[in-house]
Coordinates of C-alpha atoms and ligand atoms in Angstrom, one line a residue:
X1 CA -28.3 15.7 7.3
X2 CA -25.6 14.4 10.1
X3 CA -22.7 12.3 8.9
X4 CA -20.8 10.9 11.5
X5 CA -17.5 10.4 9.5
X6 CA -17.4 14.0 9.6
X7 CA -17.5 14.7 13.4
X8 CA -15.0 17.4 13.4
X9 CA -14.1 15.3 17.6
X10 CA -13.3 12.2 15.9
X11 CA -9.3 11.7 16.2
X12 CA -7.9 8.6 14.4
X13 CA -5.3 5.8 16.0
X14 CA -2.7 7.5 13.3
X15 CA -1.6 10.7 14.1
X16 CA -2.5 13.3 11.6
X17 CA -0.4 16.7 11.4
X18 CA -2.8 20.1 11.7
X19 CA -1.8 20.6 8.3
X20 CA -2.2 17.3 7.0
X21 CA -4.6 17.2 3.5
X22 CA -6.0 13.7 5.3
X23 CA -7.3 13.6 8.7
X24 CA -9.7 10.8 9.9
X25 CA -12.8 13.1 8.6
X26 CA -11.6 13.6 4.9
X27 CA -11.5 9.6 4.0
X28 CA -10.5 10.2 0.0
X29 CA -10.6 7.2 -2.5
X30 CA -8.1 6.9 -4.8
X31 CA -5.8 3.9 -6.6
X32 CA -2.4 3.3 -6.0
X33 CA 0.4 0.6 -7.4
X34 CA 3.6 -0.8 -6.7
X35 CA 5.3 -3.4 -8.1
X36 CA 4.3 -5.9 -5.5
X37 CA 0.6 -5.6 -4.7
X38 CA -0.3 -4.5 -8.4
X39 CA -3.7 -1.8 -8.9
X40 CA -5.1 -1.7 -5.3
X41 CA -8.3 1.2 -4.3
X42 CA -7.4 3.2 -1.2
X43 CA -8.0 6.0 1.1
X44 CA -5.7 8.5 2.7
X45 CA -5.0 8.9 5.9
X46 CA -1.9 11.7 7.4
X47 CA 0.9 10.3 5.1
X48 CA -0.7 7.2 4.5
X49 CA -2.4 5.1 1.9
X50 CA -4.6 2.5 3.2
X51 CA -5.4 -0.4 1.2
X52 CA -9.1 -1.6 0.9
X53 CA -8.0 -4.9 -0.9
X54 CA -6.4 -6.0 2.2
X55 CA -8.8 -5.1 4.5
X56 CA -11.4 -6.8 2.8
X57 CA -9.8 -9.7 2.5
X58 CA -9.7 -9.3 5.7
X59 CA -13.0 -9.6 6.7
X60 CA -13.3 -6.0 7.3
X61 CA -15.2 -4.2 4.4
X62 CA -17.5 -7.2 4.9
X63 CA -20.9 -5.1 5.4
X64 CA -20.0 -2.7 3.1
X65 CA -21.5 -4.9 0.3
X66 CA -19.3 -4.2 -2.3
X67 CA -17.8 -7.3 -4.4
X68 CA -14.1 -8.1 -2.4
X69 CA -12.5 -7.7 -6.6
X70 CA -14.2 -4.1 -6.8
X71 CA -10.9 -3.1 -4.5
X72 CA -8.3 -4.7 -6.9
X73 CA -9.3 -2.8 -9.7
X74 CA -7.2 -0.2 -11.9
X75 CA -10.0 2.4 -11.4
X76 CA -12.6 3.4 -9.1
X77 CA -15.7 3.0 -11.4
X78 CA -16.4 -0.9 -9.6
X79 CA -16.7 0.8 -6.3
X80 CA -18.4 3.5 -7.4
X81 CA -21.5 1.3 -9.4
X82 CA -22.6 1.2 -5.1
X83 CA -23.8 4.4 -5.8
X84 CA -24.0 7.4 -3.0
X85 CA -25.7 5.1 -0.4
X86 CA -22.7 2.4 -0.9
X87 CA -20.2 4.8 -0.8
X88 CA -21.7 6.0 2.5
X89 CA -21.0 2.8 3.9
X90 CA -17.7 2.4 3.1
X91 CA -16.8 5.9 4.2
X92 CA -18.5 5.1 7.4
X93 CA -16.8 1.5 7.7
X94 CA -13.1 3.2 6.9
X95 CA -14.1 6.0 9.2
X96 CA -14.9 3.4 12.3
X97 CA -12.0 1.6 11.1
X98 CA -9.5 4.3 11.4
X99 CA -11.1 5.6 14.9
X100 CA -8.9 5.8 17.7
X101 CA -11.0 3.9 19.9
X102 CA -11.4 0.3 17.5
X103 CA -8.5 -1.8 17.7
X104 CA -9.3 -4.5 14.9
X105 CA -7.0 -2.7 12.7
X106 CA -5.0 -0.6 14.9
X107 CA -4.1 -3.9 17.1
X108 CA -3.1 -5.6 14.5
X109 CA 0.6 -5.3 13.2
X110 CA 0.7 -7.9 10.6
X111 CA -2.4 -6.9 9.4
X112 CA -1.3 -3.0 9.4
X113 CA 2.2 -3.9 7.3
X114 CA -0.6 -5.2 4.8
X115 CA -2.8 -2.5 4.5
X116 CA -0.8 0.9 5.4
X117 CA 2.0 2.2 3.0
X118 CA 3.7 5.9 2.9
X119 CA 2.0 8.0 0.1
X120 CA 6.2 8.3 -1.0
X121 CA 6.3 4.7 -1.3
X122 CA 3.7 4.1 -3.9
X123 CA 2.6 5.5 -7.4
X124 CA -1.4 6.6 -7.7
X125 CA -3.2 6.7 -10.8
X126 CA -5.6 8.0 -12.5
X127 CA -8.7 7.4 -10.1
X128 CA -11.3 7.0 -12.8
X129 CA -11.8 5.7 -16.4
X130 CA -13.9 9.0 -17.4
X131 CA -16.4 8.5 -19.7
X132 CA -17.7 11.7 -20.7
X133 CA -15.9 14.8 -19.9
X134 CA -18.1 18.1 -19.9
X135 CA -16.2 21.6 -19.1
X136 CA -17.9 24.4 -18.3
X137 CA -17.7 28.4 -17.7
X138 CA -19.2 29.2 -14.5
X139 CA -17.0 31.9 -12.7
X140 CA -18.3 35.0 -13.5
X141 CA -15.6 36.9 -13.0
X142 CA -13.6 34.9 -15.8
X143 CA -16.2 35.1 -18.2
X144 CA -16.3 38.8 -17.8
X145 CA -12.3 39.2 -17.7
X146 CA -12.4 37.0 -21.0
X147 CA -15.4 38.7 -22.1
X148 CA -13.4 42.3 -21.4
X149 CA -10.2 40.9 -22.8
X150 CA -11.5 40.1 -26.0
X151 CA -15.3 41.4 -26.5
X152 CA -16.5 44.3 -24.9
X153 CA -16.0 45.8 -21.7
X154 CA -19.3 46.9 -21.2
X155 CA -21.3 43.7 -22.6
X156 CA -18.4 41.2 -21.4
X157 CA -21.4 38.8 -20.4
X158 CA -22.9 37.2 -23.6
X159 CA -26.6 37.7 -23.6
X160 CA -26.9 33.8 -22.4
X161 CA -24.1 33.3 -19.7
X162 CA -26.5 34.7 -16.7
X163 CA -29.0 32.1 -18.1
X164 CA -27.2 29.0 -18.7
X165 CA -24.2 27.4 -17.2
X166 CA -22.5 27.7 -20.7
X167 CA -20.4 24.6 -21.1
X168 CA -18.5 22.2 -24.3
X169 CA -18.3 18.7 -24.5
X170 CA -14.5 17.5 -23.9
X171 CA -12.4 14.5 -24.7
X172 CA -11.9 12.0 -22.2
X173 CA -8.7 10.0 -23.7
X174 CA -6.5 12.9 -22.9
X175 CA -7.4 13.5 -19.0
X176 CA -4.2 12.3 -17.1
X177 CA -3.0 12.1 -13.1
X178 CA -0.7 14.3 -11.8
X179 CA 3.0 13.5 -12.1
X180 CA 3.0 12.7 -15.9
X181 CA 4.6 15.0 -17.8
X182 CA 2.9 16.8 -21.1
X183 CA 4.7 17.8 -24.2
X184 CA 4.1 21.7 -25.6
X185 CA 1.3 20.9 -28.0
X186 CA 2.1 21.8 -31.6
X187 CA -1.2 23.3 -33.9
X188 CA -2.1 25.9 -36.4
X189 CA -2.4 29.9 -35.2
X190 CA -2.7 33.3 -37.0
X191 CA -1.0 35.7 -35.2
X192 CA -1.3 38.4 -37.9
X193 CA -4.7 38.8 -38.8
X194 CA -3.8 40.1 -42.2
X195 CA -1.7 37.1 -42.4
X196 CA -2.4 33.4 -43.7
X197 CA -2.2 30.8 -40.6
X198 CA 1.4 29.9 -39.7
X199 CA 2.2 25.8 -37.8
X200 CA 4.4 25.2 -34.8
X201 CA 4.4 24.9 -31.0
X202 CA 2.2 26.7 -29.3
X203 CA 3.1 29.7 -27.8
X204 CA 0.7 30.9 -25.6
X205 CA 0.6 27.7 -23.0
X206 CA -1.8 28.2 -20.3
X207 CA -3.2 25.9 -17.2
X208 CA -6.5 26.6 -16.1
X209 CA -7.1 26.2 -12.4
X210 CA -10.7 24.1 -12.1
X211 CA -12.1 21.3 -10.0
X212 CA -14.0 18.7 -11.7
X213 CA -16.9 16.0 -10.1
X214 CA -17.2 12.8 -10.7
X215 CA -21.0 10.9 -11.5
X216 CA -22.6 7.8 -10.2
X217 CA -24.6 6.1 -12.7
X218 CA -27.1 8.4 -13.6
X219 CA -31.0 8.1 -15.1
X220 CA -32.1 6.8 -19.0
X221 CA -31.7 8.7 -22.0
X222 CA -34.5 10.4 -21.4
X223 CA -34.8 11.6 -18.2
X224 CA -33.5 14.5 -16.3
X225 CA -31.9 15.2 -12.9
X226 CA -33.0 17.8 -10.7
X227 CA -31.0 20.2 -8.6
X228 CA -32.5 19.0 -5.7
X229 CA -31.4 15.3 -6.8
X230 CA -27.8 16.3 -8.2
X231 CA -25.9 15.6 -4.8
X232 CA -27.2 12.0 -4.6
X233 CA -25.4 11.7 -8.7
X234 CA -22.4 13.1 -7.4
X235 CA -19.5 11.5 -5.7
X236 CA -16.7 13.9 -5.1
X237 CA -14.4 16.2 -6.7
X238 CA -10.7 16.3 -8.2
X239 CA -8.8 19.1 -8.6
X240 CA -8.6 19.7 -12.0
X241 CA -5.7 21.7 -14.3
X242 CA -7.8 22.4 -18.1
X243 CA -4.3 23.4 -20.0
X244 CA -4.7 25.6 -22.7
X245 CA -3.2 26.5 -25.6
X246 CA -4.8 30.1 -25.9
X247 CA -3.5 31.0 -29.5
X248 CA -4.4 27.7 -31.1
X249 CA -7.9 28.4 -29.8
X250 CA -8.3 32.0 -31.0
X251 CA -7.8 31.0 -34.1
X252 CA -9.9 27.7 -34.3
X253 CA -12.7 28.1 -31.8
X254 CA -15.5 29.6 -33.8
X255 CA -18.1 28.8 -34.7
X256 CA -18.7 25.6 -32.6
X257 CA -15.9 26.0 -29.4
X258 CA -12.4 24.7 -28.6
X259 CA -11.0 21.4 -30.1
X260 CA -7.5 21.2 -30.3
X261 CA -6.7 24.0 -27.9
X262 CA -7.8 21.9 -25.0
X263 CA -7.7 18.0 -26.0
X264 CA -4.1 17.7 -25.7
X265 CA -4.0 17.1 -22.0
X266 CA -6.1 17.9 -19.0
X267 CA -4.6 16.8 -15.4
X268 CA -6.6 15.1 -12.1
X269 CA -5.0 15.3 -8.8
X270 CA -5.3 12.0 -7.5
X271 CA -7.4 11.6 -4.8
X272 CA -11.6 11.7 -5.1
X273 CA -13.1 14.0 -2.3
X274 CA -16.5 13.1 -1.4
X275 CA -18.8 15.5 -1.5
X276 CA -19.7 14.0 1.8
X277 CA -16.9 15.0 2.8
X278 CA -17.6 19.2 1.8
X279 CA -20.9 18.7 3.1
X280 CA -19.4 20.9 6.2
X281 CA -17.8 23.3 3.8
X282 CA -21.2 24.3 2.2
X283 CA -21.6 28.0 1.8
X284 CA -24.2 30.5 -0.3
X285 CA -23.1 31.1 -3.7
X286 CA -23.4 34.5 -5.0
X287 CA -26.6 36.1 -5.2
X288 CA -28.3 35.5 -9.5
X289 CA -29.6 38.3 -11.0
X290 CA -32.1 38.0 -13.0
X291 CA -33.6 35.1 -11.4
X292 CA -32.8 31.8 -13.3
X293 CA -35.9 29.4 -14.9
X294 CA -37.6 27.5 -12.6
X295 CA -35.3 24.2 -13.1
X296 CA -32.2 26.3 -12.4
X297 CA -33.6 27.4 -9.3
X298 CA -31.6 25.5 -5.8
X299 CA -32.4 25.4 -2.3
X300 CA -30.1 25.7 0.3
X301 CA -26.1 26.5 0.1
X302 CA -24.3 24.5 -2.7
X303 CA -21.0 26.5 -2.9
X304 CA -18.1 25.0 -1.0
X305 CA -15.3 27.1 0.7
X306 CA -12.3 25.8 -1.1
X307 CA -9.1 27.6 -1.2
X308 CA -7.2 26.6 -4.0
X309 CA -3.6 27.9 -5.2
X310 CA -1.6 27.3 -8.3
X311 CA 2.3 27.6 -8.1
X312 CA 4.8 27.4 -10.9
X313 CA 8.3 25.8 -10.3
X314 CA 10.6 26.9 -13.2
X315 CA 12.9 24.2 -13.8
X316 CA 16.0 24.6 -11.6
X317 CA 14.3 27.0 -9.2
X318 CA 12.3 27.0 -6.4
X319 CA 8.0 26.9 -6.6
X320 CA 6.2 30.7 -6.6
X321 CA 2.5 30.8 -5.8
X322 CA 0.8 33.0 -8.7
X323 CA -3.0 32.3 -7.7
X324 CA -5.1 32.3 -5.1
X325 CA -8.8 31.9 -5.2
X326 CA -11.6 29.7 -3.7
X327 CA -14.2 27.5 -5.0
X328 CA -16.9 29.2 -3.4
X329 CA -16.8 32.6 -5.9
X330 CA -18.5 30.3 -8.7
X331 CA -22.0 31.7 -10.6
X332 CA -23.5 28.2 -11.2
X333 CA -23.6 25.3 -8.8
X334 CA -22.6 22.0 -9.2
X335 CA -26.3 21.2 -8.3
X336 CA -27.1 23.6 -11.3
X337 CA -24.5 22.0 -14.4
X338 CA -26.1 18.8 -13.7
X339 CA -29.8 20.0 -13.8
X340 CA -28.8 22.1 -16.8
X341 CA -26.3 19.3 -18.2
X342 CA -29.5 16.7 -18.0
X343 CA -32.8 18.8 -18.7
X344 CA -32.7 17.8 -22.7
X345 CA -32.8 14.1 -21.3
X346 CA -28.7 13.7 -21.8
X347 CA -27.7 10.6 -19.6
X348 CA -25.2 10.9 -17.3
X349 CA -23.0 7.8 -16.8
X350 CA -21.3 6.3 -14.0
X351 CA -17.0 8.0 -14.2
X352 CA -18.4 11.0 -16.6
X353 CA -16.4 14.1 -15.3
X354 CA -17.7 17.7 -15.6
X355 CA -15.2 20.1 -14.9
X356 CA -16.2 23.4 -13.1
X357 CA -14.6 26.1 -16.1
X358 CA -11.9 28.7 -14.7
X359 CA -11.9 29.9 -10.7
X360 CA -11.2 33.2 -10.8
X361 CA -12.4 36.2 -7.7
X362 CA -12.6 39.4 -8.0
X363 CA -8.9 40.0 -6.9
X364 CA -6.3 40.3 -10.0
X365 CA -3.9 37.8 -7.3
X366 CA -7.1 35.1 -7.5
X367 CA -7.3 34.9 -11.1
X368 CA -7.4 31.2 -12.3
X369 CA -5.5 31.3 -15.5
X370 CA -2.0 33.4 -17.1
X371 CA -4.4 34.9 -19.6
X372 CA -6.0 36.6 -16.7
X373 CA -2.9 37.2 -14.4
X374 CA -0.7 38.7 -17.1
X375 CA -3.8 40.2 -18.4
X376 CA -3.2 38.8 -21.9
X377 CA 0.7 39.1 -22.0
X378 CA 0.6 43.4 -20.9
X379 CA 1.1 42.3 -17.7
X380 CA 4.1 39.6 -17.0
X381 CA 4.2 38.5 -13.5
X382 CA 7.8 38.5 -12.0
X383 CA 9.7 34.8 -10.3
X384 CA 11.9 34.6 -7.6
X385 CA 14.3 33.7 -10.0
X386 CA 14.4 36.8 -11.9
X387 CA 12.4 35.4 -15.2
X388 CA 9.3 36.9 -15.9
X389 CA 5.8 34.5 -17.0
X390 CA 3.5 36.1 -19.6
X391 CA 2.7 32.2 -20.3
X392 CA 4.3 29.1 -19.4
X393 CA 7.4 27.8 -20.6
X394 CA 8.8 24.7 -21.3
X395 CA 10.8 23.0 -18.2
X396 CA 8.0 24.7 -15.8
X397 CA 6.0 22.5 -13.6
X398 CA 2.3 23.7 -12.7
X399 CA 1.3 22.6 -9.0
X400 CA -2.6 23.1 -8.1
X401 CA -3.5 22.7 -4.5
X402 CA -6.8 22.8 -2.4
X403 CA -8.3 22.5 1.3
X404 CA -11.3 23.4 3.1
X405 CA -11.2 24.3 6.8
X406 CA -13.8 25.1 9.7
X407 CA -13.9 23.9 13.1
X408 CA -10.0 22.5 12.9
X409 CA -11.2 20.4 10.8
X410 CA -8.6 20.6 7.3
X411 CA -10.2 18.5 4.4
X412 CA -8.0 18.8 1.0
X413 CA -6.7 17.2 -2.1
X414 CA -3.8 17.0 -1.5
X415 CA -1.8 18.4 -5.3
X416 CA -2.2 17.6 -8.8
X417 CA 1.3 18.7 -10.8
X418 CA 2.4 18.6 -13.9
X419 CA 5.5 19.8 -15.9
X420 CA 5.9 21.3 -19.4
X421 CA 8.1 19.6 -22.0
X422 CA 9.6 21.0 -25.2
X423 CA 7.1 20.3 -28.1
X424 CA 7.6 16.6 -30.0
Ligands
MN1 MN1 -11.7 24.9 -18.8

């Protein structure tokens, strides 16, 4: 499938830097704010936000077919009710729009002051109202590094993770955009085993470096979605930080999986990628051995090369890069959660998130959590400014980034960051 928004040739009127997150073939959606235009949906473009509000009232977006009050909405789930073949459209439309070569917009100065603001200038939100947030555990080599940490080195792999994409239903009310800040969670642990459970702030505070993808409206209660369908359910990904609180959850998470280690806060960047958008990115997952059931089973490449990073920026010092990995290493697809996530007949609605579970590799520098990179405390990793992280502390700010590239084409996320307050 050819999708001409993505013609690595196309050059836009704006001038986008090599580096930039947003060139003309990325075309993001997101919702920004200021005090003056209120909730508006928008696309990125260099430094840009581009408002679709304006444009449509414009006359621009006109055969799109989307409702002109779908763009002044506080979240994307209006727009996103067009489904994979409307979103199409408008990425095509925005695409032709931003091409160096039309002049309706780029001729238009009174018009641009309208619909063009610096990213600096305004305040994004949180892109969707998530209905249903699923996590899951698909990097194989976390579940083995967990597995090793705190099973068995030589069985790491429960008897089912090679089987099923193992995943846990989350809590939605918690998810947040980058930028807002998220207090230490307070809980009950047991660090002495021979000891009765002790209360206070956690001390083990962890981020777990994840992308997450966003639904259309899926099928009835009922039915199922296959992996050959899944990329016509999906419309892009988030990068997504799944903070932990690692000794609240080894104490409460069996028998039925974590609860309050995770539902204090989980962070979006804010800008949807398509997964138009990755189509070029597409690369062969690893090789699954033993074969999965015949409903696992996927055709064609549905791993995306996506090199993500997470940096920590103590509080008066300057941001250190601790992980870097790539969205590419996971076990189980996208195409392969969904399948999986649906084959009882669970409906999937439109805005339900399902977040990817920890991207580690195989390198110790590409592991996606501080459980992993300090290799549960016995290994502290060393700052620029001197202080050591076995876990993070209060004051730090966690920064996740991502990009693909091929053919000098860069198509990212742009960041999603979040810092650590003392506990309430
Ligand atoms: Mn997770």
């Amino acid at each position: 499938m050819s999708i001409p928004a993505n013609d690595p040739k196309k050059r836009s009127w704006i001038d986008v830097d090599k580096n930039s997150d947003f060139p003309i073939q990325n075309i993001p959606f997101g919702v920004y704010s200021t005090e003056a235009t209120g909730v508006r949906v928008c696309t990125a473009i260099s430094d840009f936000v581009v408002d679709l509000f304006e444009l449509a009232k414009a006359g621009l977006l006109a055969n799109v077919g989307i409702e002109e009050s779908a763009y002044a909405q506080p979240v994307l789930n209006s727009v996103m009710k067009s489904g994979k073949a409307g979103i199409r459209k408008l990425r095509s439309r925005l695409s032709e729009l931003l091409d160096e070569n039309n002049s309706d917009l780029r001729d238009d100065a009174a018009l641009r002051e309208l619909v063009i603001k610096k990213q600096t200038d305004v305040e994004m939100l949180l892109p969707v109202q998530v209905g249903d947030y699923t996590d899951f555990y698909s990097s194989i080599e976390h579940a083995t590094n967990v597995g090793t940490m705190f099973r068995d080195p030589n069985n790491a792999l429960l008897p089912n993770w090679k089987h099923i994409p193992v995943g846990y239903h989350g809590r939605s009310s918690s998810i947040i955009p980058s930028g807002v800040p998220i207090h230490r969670p307070v809980g009950q642990t047991r660090p002495d085993d021979s000891a009765p459970p002790v209360f206070g702030p956690c001390k083990l505070l962890d981020f777990e470096l994840e992308t997450a993808f966003v639904t259309f409206e899926g099928k009835p209660l009922g039915d199922r979605i296959s992996t050959s369908e899944a990329d016509d359910y999906i419309f892009g990904l988030m990068l997504f930080n799944d903070w932990s609180a690692r000794d609240i959850q080894k104490w409460e998470y069996v028998p039925l999986g974590p609860f309050l280690a995770k539902n204090f806060a989980s962070s979006v960047s804010p800008w949807i990628v398509t997964l138009d958008a990755l189509e070029p990115f597409r690369v062969e997952g690893p090789k699954q051995d033993p074969p999965v059931l015949p409903y696992l089973e996927c055709e064609g490449n549905k791993n995306i090369d996506l090199n993500l990073s997470v940096l920590i920026k103590p509080e008066n010092s300057d941001e250190h890069t601790v992980c870097e990995s790539n969205f590419k290493y996971m076990y189980w697809s996208m195409n392969q959660q969904l399948a999986h996530h649906t084959v009882n007949g669970c409906n999937v609605k439109c805005g339900d998130m399902m977040g990817s579970g920890t991207i580690s590799g195989k390198e110790p520098s590409s592991y996606g959590s501080m459980l992993e990179l300090s290799w549960k405390g016995t290994k502290p990793i060393q700052m620029p400014d001197g202080s050591e992280r076995k876990f993070l502390q209060d004051g730090d700010t966690v920064i996740m980034r991502g990009h693909c590239q091929k053919d000098g084409v860069r198509v990212g996320f742009g960041e999603v960051s979040n810092k650590i307050l003392p506990a309430k």
